[in-house]
Structures are given as C-alpha cells and as structure tokens.
C-alpha cells in the first residue's frame, strides 16, 4: 500500500498541522479514509461544505456545467456568473457583486474597494480599522489587516494602512476613526480567532458610528455567511446593513469561490480597476448557484437554528458534567468549547478514534461547524462521541 502521508512529507511544504488520516471520499455528513474507516464530519472543511459532501444538487450542477463550459475569461458575459450574482443580490441588502477565488481575495478586494472610495469621496483616506483577534486571510495585506501577531510576525514589515483595535469596544473604535480612515472591517463573530461573539448591540453601534463619521462598514462574513449562524447572513441578527460584505467558505459547498458585495454607493470600481482570471468562472458559479438556491428553497437556515440550538444545549450539558470545560459559546452551527487546560488536541484525537472530526480551534478550545444539513441523530451521535472522548481525558 502507498504511504501517502510519507509522500506528503517528502513533497509538500510543511505549512499545515495535519491530522494523521488520509481522506478519500465523502457523502452527506460523513467521510471515509483510505482504510475505509468512517467519520462524522463536524468540521465541514472549515465551514465550507454547507451541503455536506458530494451533495446531489451540487454534483449535478458542476457535472452539467463541466460538460457545457468550464472556463472562459471575464472578457465575456457568462450565464452562471450572472445567475449567482442575481441570487446573492436578491437575497441580501447589497446591490453589486464581484467574484474571486477565496476568502483572502474577497477581503483584499473589499479593502481595495474601500481605498478607492477613500480616494474618490474621503479626501484620500485609506486606513482600514480592524480588530485584534480577527482573521481576514493570508496575503501580505490581509495578514497586516488581521490582528493576530502569530500570522504577522513571520512576515514583517507589515503593510501600512491598517489599524488593529480591540474587538467589542465601541469607545475604542470611535476614538480610532480619524481623517485617514476609509473603512472599519469586522467579522460579525470572530471565527478563526476563537468564535468570539460581541455583546448584543455592538455591531449596531459600530454601524451607527460608521454612518455618523462617514466611513464604510465592511463585514467579513466569509465564515458567518451563507446560513452558518442561523440567518442567511449574520448581519441580519443585528438589524444593520453593511456597505461592503465578503463571502467565500460556504458559498459553493467546496468549489473555490469568493465574493465582494457592496451597496451601489460603495460599488466604485470602474473598468480595469480590479479583476481576476478565474474569479466568477462558470464552474465555480454553477456550484455557488446550486448551493445557495438549495439553501434558500429548502429553508436550510431553519435547520441551522434547530440543530445549532440542539448542539449548544448538548455542549452546555457536557460543560456541567466536566469541570474542566470553562466555556461553551457560538451561534447556529458555529460553536466552540473551551477548556481550562491545553487538552484540545487530546480531545480531538479521542473524537477521531471514535469516528468524529472536530476542529482544534486553539490549544484549549474546539470548534464545531458541521454541514448545515446535519440531522438531529447526527448531532446526538457527535455529542455522545464527544462525551466519551471527554471521559477518557
Ligand atoms: C477563512 C477566512 C478568511 C480567509 O479565507 P481563505 O479562503 O482561506 O482565503 C477570511 N476571513 C474570514 C472571516 C475567514 O473565516
């Protein structure tokens, strides 16, 4: 038998802390490794596989599209791109969209758009205020934007034009905005940074401050968007409307895609000012359309809410049972469990041994982000496996 993991060590740059299983197939909310072992997937490819693995609607859409037209450049109009754009705009408060290939690229595009707006309407203001603990991606600009030293230190000097301030603090934000500020960029819930939920009212206050001070509000919904938190977009929980919004992860159930959405006011790119070779290509957009259409037509956010509440209740019950669980938090199907010690990896590995994939969010915290179509029985099954894993610890 081929030793794939050894080959990986030989040929692939060691950027990822890999879990020692080699996955070869997936169906519904489960995946299988090369030895035929089955796992219930509560990671969903880092909140990507909204409709689980190889969902028939997505498979059908990309198969059809692959037979028809996979790629052609953005020099031409293509139908899947226009269909997905229309569906996104009709179902959000934003008015225009631009497609790219990843979350990082979407966030980078949002910042470029805000800088264009600053050049045109804010006397050349170019600074973007972001939050400590945020995550906006891995390009040099987005590493500079993300307020996490562990991503920044290896690549100094950072790009200028970003100010990292405390999350969930309106006073600090208000003070940070000055004549150089063109935008504030925030995640409605910090995902990568720890599933950190701001206080109720924080985002509403931020939106009001941005409006008063005439700077753009960019919401990075790359992780929270497309039904993950129990609304199609997390901003809906807060009764606000961003000027710019980024999407990626869950938008196409696993086919790489990113999107920058903007209101007409903030949609200031003109011909040639931004672009992409692959962005918005027919294959990716067909996958995005199939995913979003299925989520909307089948009211999948209802399932996110019900299963999210069930998962949250179950995690809170475990918190009462095990004293070393210090916190359970989240919204919809984006949940985290924090421990008093650095045992997340051990718990994750014990779950793995029992056929459950969970994400090690930090040394002392796990993240749960199953597909949005997870069933009641599967949530119970995951909670039972987690309970068993916690007993072993
Ligand atoms: C994952 C993520 C990104 C980066 O997306 P990539 O597709 O990995 O480039 C940016 N912002 C947020 C909020 C994310 O969760």
Coordinates of C-alpha atoms and ligand atoms in Angstrom, one line a residue:
X1 CA 0.0 0.0 0.0
X2 CA 1.3 3.5 -0.8
X3 CA 2.3 5.5 2.2
X4 CA 0.6 8.8 1.3
X5 CA 1.5 10.6 4.4
X6 CA 5.2 9.9 4.0
X7 CA 4.9 11.1 0.4
X8 CA 3.3 14.3 1.6
X9 CA 6.2 15.0 3.9
X10 CA 8.5 14.5 1.0
X11 CA 6.8 16.8 -1.5
X12 CA 4.5 19.3 0.3
X13 CA 5.6 22.4 2.2
X14 CA 5.0 21.8 5.9
X15 CA 2.5 24.6 6.4
X16 CA -0.3 22.5 7.9
X17 CA -0.6 20.7 11.1
X18 CA -2.1 17.6 9.6
X19 CA -4.3 15.0 11.4
X20 CA -2.9 11.6 10.6
X21 CA -5.7 10.3 8.4
X22 CA -5.9 10.3 4.6
X23 CA -9.5 11.0 3.4
X24 CA -10.6 9.7 0.1
X25 CA -14.3 10.1 -0.1
X26 CA -17.4 11.8 1.4
X27 CA -21.1 11.5 1.2
X28 CA -23.7 13.5 3.2
X29 CA -22.2 14.5 6.6
X30 CA -19.6 11.7 6.6
X31 CA -16.2 11.0 5.1
X32 CA -14.1 7.9 4.7
X33 CA -10.3 7.4 5.0
X34 CA -8.1 5.2 2.8
X35 CA -8.7 2.2 5.1
X36 CA -12.5 2.5 4.8
X37 CA -13.0 4.0 8.2
X38 CA -16.0 6.3 8.5
X39 CA -16.1 9.7 10.3
X40 CA -18.9 12.0 11.1
X41 CA -17.7 15.4 9.9
X42 CA -18.2 18.3 12.3
X43 CA -15.5 20.4 10.6
X44 CA -17.1 20.7 7.1
X45 CA -13.8 21.6 5.5
X46 CA -13.5 24.7 7.8
X47 CA -17.2 25.7 7.4
X48 CA -17.1 25.2 3.7
X49 CA -19.2 22.1 2.9
X50 CA -22.6 23.8 3.6
X51 CA -24.5 21.0 2.0
X52 CA -22.2 18.2 3.2
X53 CA -20.1 16.1 0.9
X54 CA -20.9 15.5 -2.7
X55 CA -24.5 16.8 -2.4
X56 CA -26.5 15.6 -5.4
X57 CA -27.6 19.2 -6.3
X58 CA -24.0 20.4 -6.4
X59 CA -22.7 17.3 -8.1
X60 CA -25.4 17.6 -10.8
X61 CA -24.7 21.3 -11.3
X62 CA -21.0 21.0 -11.7
X63 CA -21.2 17.9 -13.8
X64 CA -23.7 19.7 -16.2
X65 CA -21.5 22.8 -16.2
X66 CA -18.3 20.8 -16.8
X67 CA -19.9 19.3 -19.9
X68 CA -21.0 22.7 -21.1
X69 CA -18.4 25.3 -20.3
X70 CA -15.8 25.2 -17.5
X71 CA -13.9 28.4 -18.1
X72 CA -13.8 31.4 -20.3
X73 CA -12.4 34.8 -19.4
X74 CA -14.2 37.7 -17.9
X75 CA -13.9 39.4 -21.3
X76 CA -17.2 37.7 -22.0
X77 CA -20.6 37.5 -20.3
X78 CA -21.4 34.1 -18.8
X79 CA -24.7 32.9 -17.5
X80 CA -23.8 31.1 -14.2
X81 CA -22.0 34.2 -13.0
X82 CA -25.0 36.4 -13.7
X83 CA -27.4 33.9 -12.2
X84 CA -25.4 33.7 -9.0
X85 CA -24.9 37.4 -8.8
X86 CA -28.6 38.0 -9.1
X87 CA -29.5 35.4 -6.5
X88 CA -27.0 36.9 -4.0
X89 CA -28.2 40.4 -4.5
X90 CA -31.9 39.5 -4.4
X91 CA -31.3 37.8 -1.0
X92 CA -29.0 40.3 0.7
X93 CA -29.1 44.1 1.4
X94 CA -26.1 44.6 -1.0
X95 CA -26.5 45.7 -4.6
X96 CA -23.5 44.7 -6.6
X97 CA -21.1 41.8 -6.5
X98 CA -17.6 40.8 -7.7
X99 CA -16.4 37.2 -7.7
X100 CA -12.9 35.9 -6.8
X101 CA -11.5 32.6 -5.7
X102 CA -11.0 32.6 -2.0
X103 CA -11.8 34.4 1.3
X104 CA -8.5 36.2 1.4
X105 CA -9.0 37.6 -2.1
X106 CA -12.5 38.7 -1.2
X107 CA -11.2 40.6 1.9
X108 CA -8.4 42.1 -0.1
X109 CA -10.9 43.1 -2.8
X110 CA -13.1 44.7 -0.1
X111 CA -10.1 46.8 1.2
X112 CA -9.2 47.8 -2.3
X113 CA -12.8 48.9 -2.9
X114 CA -12.7 50.9 0.4
X115 CA -9.5 52.6 -0.6
X116 CA -11.0 53.5 -4.0
X117 CA -13.9 55.0 -2.1
X118 CA -11.5 56.9 0.1
X119 CA -9.6 58.3 -2.9
X120 CA -12.8 59.4 -4.5
X121 CA -15.0 60.6 -1.6
X122 CA -13.0 60.9 1.6
X123 CA -10.1 63.1 0.6
X124 CA -7.8 60.2 0.0
X125 CA -8.5 58.4 3.3
X126 CA -7.0 54.9 3.1
X127 CA -6.7 53.4 6.6
X128 CA -8.9 50.4 7.5
X129 CA -9.6 49.7 11.1
X130 CA -9.7 46.0 12.0
X131 CA -10.0 44.1 15.2
X132 CA -7.4 42.4 17.4
X133 CA -8.1 38.6 17.1
X134 CA -9.6 39.0 13.7
X135 CA -8.8 36.8 10.7
X136 CA -9.1 38.1 7.1
X137 CA -6.7 35.9 5.2
X138 CA -3.2 35.1 4.3
X139 CA -1.9 37.6 1.7
X140 CA 0.5 40.1 3.0
X141 CA -2.2 42.8 3.1
X142 CA -4.7 40.5 4.8
X143 CA -2.1 39.4 7.3
X144 CA -1.5 43.0 8.0
X145 CA -5.2 43.5 8.4
X146 CA -5.7 40.5 10.7
X147 CA -5.0 41.5 14.3
X148 CA -3.1 38.3 15.2
X149 CA 0.7 38.5 15.9
X150 CA 1.2 34.8 15.1
X151 CA 0.3 35.4 11.5
X152 CA 2.1 38.8 11.3
X153 CA 5.4 38.3 13.0
X154 CA 6.9 35.9 10.4
X155 CA 6.4 38.5 7.6
X156 CA 7.3 41.9 9.0
X157 CA 7.5 44.6 7.9
X158 CA 3.7 44.7 7.6
X159 CA 1.8 46.8 5.0
X160 CA 0.8 50.2 6.2
X161 CA -2.8 51.3 6.2
X162 CA -4.3 49.0 8.9
X163 CA -5.0 49.8 12.5
X164 CA -5.8 46.9 14.8
X165 CA -8.0 47.8 17.8
X166 CA -9.9 45.9 20.5
X167 CA -13.0 43.9 19.3
X168 CA -16.3 44.5 21.0
X169 CA -15.3 48.0 22.3
X170 CA -17.3 50.9 20.9
X171 CA -15.4 53.6 22.7
X172 CA -12.0 52.5 21.4
X173 CA -13.5 52.2 17.9
X174 CA -15.0 55.7 18.0
X175 CA -11.6 57.2 19.1
X176 CA -9.7 55.3 16.4
X177 CA -11.6 56.8 13.5
X178 CA -9.9 59.8 12.1
X179 CA -9.5 61.7 8.8
X180 CA -7.3 58.9 7.4
X181 CA -10.0 56.2 8.0
X182 CA -11.9 55.0 5.0
X183 CA -13.4 51.9 6.5
X184 CA -13.9 49.6 9.5
X185 CA -13.7 45.9 8.7
X186 CA -15.1 43.4 11.2
X187 CA -16.3 39.8 11.5
X188 CA -19.8 39.7 12.9
X189 CA -18.4 36.8 15.0
X190 CA -14.7 36.2 15.1
X191 CA -14.3 32.7 13.7
X192 CA -10.7 31.7 13.4
X193 CA -9.8 34.0 16.4
X194 CA -11.9 31.9 18.8
X195 CA -15.6 32.0 17.9
X196 CA -15.8 35.3 19.8
X197 CA -19.3 36.8 19.9
X198 CA -19.5 40.6 20.5
X199 CA -22.0 41.9 23.0
X200 CA -25.6 42.5 21.8
X201 CA -25.7 46.0 20.4
X202 CA -22.0 46.3 19.5
X203 CA -22.4 45.8 15.7
X204 CA -25.4 48.1 15.7
X205 CA -23.4 50.8 17.5
X206 CA -20.5 50.3 15.1
X207 CA -22.8 50.7 12.1
X208 CA -24.2 53.9 13.5
X209 CA -20.7 55.3 14.2
X210 CA -19.5 54.5 10.7
X211 CA -22.5 56.3 9.3
X212 CA -22.1 59.3 11.5
X213 CA -18.3 59.5 10.8
X214 CA -18.9 58.8 7.1
X215 CA -16.6 55.7 6.8
X216 CA -17.5 52.4 5.2
X217 CA -18.5 49.4 7.2
X218 CA -17.1 46.2 5.8
X219 CA -18.4 43.0 7.3
X220 CA -16.3 39.9 6.7
X221 CA -18.9 37.2 6.5
X222 CA -16.6 34.6 4.9
X223 CA -17.2 32.3 7.8
X224 CA -20.5 33.5 9.2
X225 CA -22.3 34.0 5.9
X226 CA -24.5 31.6 3.8
X227 CA -26.6 30.4 6.7
X228 CA -23.9 29.4 9.2
X229 CA -25.3 31.3 12.1
X230 CA -29.0 30.7 11.6
X231 CA -29.7 33.6 9.3
X232 CA -28.5 33.7 5.6
X233 CA -26.1 36.5 6.7
X234 CA -25.0 37.2 10.3
X235 CA -25.7 41.0 9.9
X236 CA -29.4 40.1 9.9
X237 CA -29.2 39.3 13.6
X238 CA -28.1 42.8 14.3
X239 CA -30.6 44.8 12.2
X240 CA -27.8 46.5 10.3
X241 CA -26.7 46.7 6.6
X242 CA -23.0 46.8 5.8
X243 CA -21.7 48.9 2.9
X244 CA -19.4 46.0 1.8
X245 CA -19.6 42.3 2.7
X246 CA -17.2 39.5 1.9
X247 CA -18.2 35.9 1.3
X248 CA -16.4 32.7 0.5
X249 CA -16.2 29.5 2.5
X250 CA -19.8 28.1 2.5
X251 CA -20.9 29.7 -0.8
X252 CA -20.2 26.9 -3.2
X253 CA -20.1 23.8 -0.9
X254 CA -16.4 23.3 -1.6
X255 CA -15.6 24.6 -5.1
X256 CA -13.2 27.6 -4.5
X257 CA -15.1 30.9 -4.7
X258 CA -15.1 34.3 -3.0
X259 CA -17.3 37.3 -3.4
X260 CA -17.2 41.0 -2.6
X261 CA -20.6 42.6 -2.3
X262 CA -21.3 46.3 -2.0
X263 CA -24.1 48.8 -1.9
X264 CA -24.5 51.0 -5.0
X265 CA -22.9 53.8 -3.0
X266 CA -19.8 51.8 -2.2
X267 CA -19.6 50.0 -5.5
X268 CA -17.0 52.4 -7.0
X269 CA -14.7 50.1 -9.1
X270 CA -14.6 51.1 -12.8
X271 CA -13.3 49.1 -15.8
X272 CA -9.8 47.9 -15.2
X273 CA -9.5 48.8 -11.6
X274 CA -9.9 45.3 -10.3
X275 CA -10.0 41.9 -11.9
X276 CA -9.5 38.1 -11.8
X277 CA -8.7 35.4 -14.3
X278 CA -10.6 32.6 -12.6
X279 CA -12.9 34.7 -10.5
X280 CA -16.6 34.0 -11.2
X281 CA -15.9 31.3 -13.8
X282 CA -18.9 29.2 -14.9
X283 CA -17.9 26.1 -12.9
X284 CA -17.5 27.9 -9.6
X285 CA -20.6 30.0 -10.1
X286 CA -22.7 26.9 -11.0
X287 CA -21.6 25.3 -7.7
X288 CA -22.4 28.6 -5.9
X289 CA -25.8 28.9 -7.5
X290 CA -26.7 25.3 -6.8
X291 CA -25.7 25.7 -3.1
X292 CA -27.4 29.0 -2.5
X293 CA -30.5 28.0 -4.3
X294 CA -30.8 24.8 -2.3
X295 CA -30.3 26.6 1.0
X296 CA -32.9 29.2 0.1
X297 CA -35.5 26.9 -1.4
X298 CA -35.3 24.4 1.4
X299 CA -35.1 26.9 4.2
X300 CA -31.8 25.4 5.4
X301 CA -31.3 28.2 7.9
X302 CA -34.2 26.7 9.9
X303 CA -32.2 23.5 10.2
X304 CA -29.1 25.6 11.2
X305 CA -31.2 27.2 14.0
X306 CA -32.7 23.9 15.3
X307 CA -29.5 21.9 15.1
X308 CA -27.5 24.8 16.4
X309 CA -29.7 25.0 19.5
X310 CA -29.6 21.3 20.0
X311 CA -25.8 21.3 19.7
X312 CA -25.4 24.3 22.0
X313 CA -27.7 22.6 24.6
X314 CA -25.7 19.4 24.4
X315 CA -22.4 21.2 24.7
X316 CA -23.7 23.1 27.8
X317 CA -24.8 19.8 29.4
X318 CA -21.3 18.5 28.9
X319 CA -20.0 21.7 30.5
X320 CA -22.0 20.9 33.6
X321 CA -20.7 17.3 33.7
X322 CA -17.0 18.1 33.2
X323 CA -15.5 20.8 35.4
X324 CA -12.6 21.4 33.0
X325 CA -14.9 22.8 30.4
X326 CA -14.8 26.5 31.1
X327 CA -17.0 27.9 28.3
X328 CA -19.4 27.0 25.5
X329 CA -20.3 29.6 23.0
X330 CA -21.5 30.2 19.5
X331 CA -24.4 30.9 17.2
X332 CA -26.2 28.5 14.9
X333 CA -23.8 25.8 13.6
X334 CA -20.6 27.7 14.6
X335 CA -19.9 26.6 18.2
X336 CA -16.9 26.4 20.4
X337 CA -16.0 24.6 23.7
X338 CA -13.1 25.9 25.8
X339 CA -11.1 24.0 28.4
X340 CA -9.1 25.1 31.5
X341 CA -6.1 23.3 30.1
X342 CA -4.4 22.7 26.8
X343 CA -6.2 19.5 26.1
X344 CA -8.0 20.4 22.8
X345 CA -5.7 18.2 20.8
X346 CA -6.2 15.2 23.0
X347 CA -9.9 15.6 22.9
X348 CA -9.8 16.0 19.2
X349 CA -7.8 12.8 18.8
X350 CA -10.1 10.9 21.1
X351 CA -13.0 12.0 19.0
X352 CA -11.1 10.9 15.9
X353 CA -10.6 7.4 17.4
X354 CA -14.3 7.2 17.9
X355 CA -15.2 8.4 14.4
X356 CA -15.8 12.1 14.8
X357 CA -14.0 15.0 13.1
X358 CA -13.8 18.2 15.2
X359 CA -11.6 21.3 14.8
X360 CA -8.8 22.2 17.2
X361 CA -9.5 26.0 17.4
X362 CA -6.8 26.7 20.0
X363 CA -4.7 24.6 22.3
X364 CA -7.5 24.9 24.8
X365 CA -10.6 25.1 22.5
X366 CA -12.5 23.1 20.0
X367 CA -14.7 24.4 17.2
X368 CA -17.8 22.6 15.8
X369 CA -19.1 23.6 12.4
X370 CA -20.9 20.7 10.7
X371 CA -22.6 20.9 7.4
X372 CA -25.8 22.9 7.6
X373 CA -27.8 19.8 6.6
X374 CA -26.7 17.9 9.8
X375 CA -29.5 15.8 11.2
X376 CA -30.9 15.5 14.8
X377 CA -29.5 12.0 15.1
X378 CA -26.1 13.1 13.9
X379 CA -25.9 15.9 16.4
X380 CA -26.8 13.4 19.1
X381 CA -24.2 11.0 17.8
X382 CA -21.5 13.7 17.8
X383 CA -22.4 14.7 21.4
X384 CA -22.2 11.1 22.5
X385 CA -18.8 10.6 20.9
X386 CA -17.6 13.9 22.5
X387 CA -18.8 12.8 25.9
X388 CA -16.9 9.5 25.5
X389 CA -13.8 11.4 24.5
X390 CA -14.1 13.8 27.4
X391 CA -14.4 10.8 29.8
X392 CA -11.1 9.4 28.6
X393 CA -9.3 12.8 29.2
Ligands
LIG1 C1 -11.3 31.7 6.3 C2 -11.5 33.1 6.4 C3 -10.8 34.0 5.5 C4 -9.8 33.5 4.5 O1 -10.4 32.7 3.6 P1 -9.5 31.8 2.6 O2 -10.5 31.2 1.7 O3 -8.8 30.8 3.5 O4 -8.6 32.7 1.9 C5 -11.0 35.4 5.7 N1 -11.9 35.8 6.6 C6 -12.6 35.0 7.4 C7 -13.6 35.6 8.4 C8 -12.4 33.6 7.4 O5 -13.0 32.8 8.2

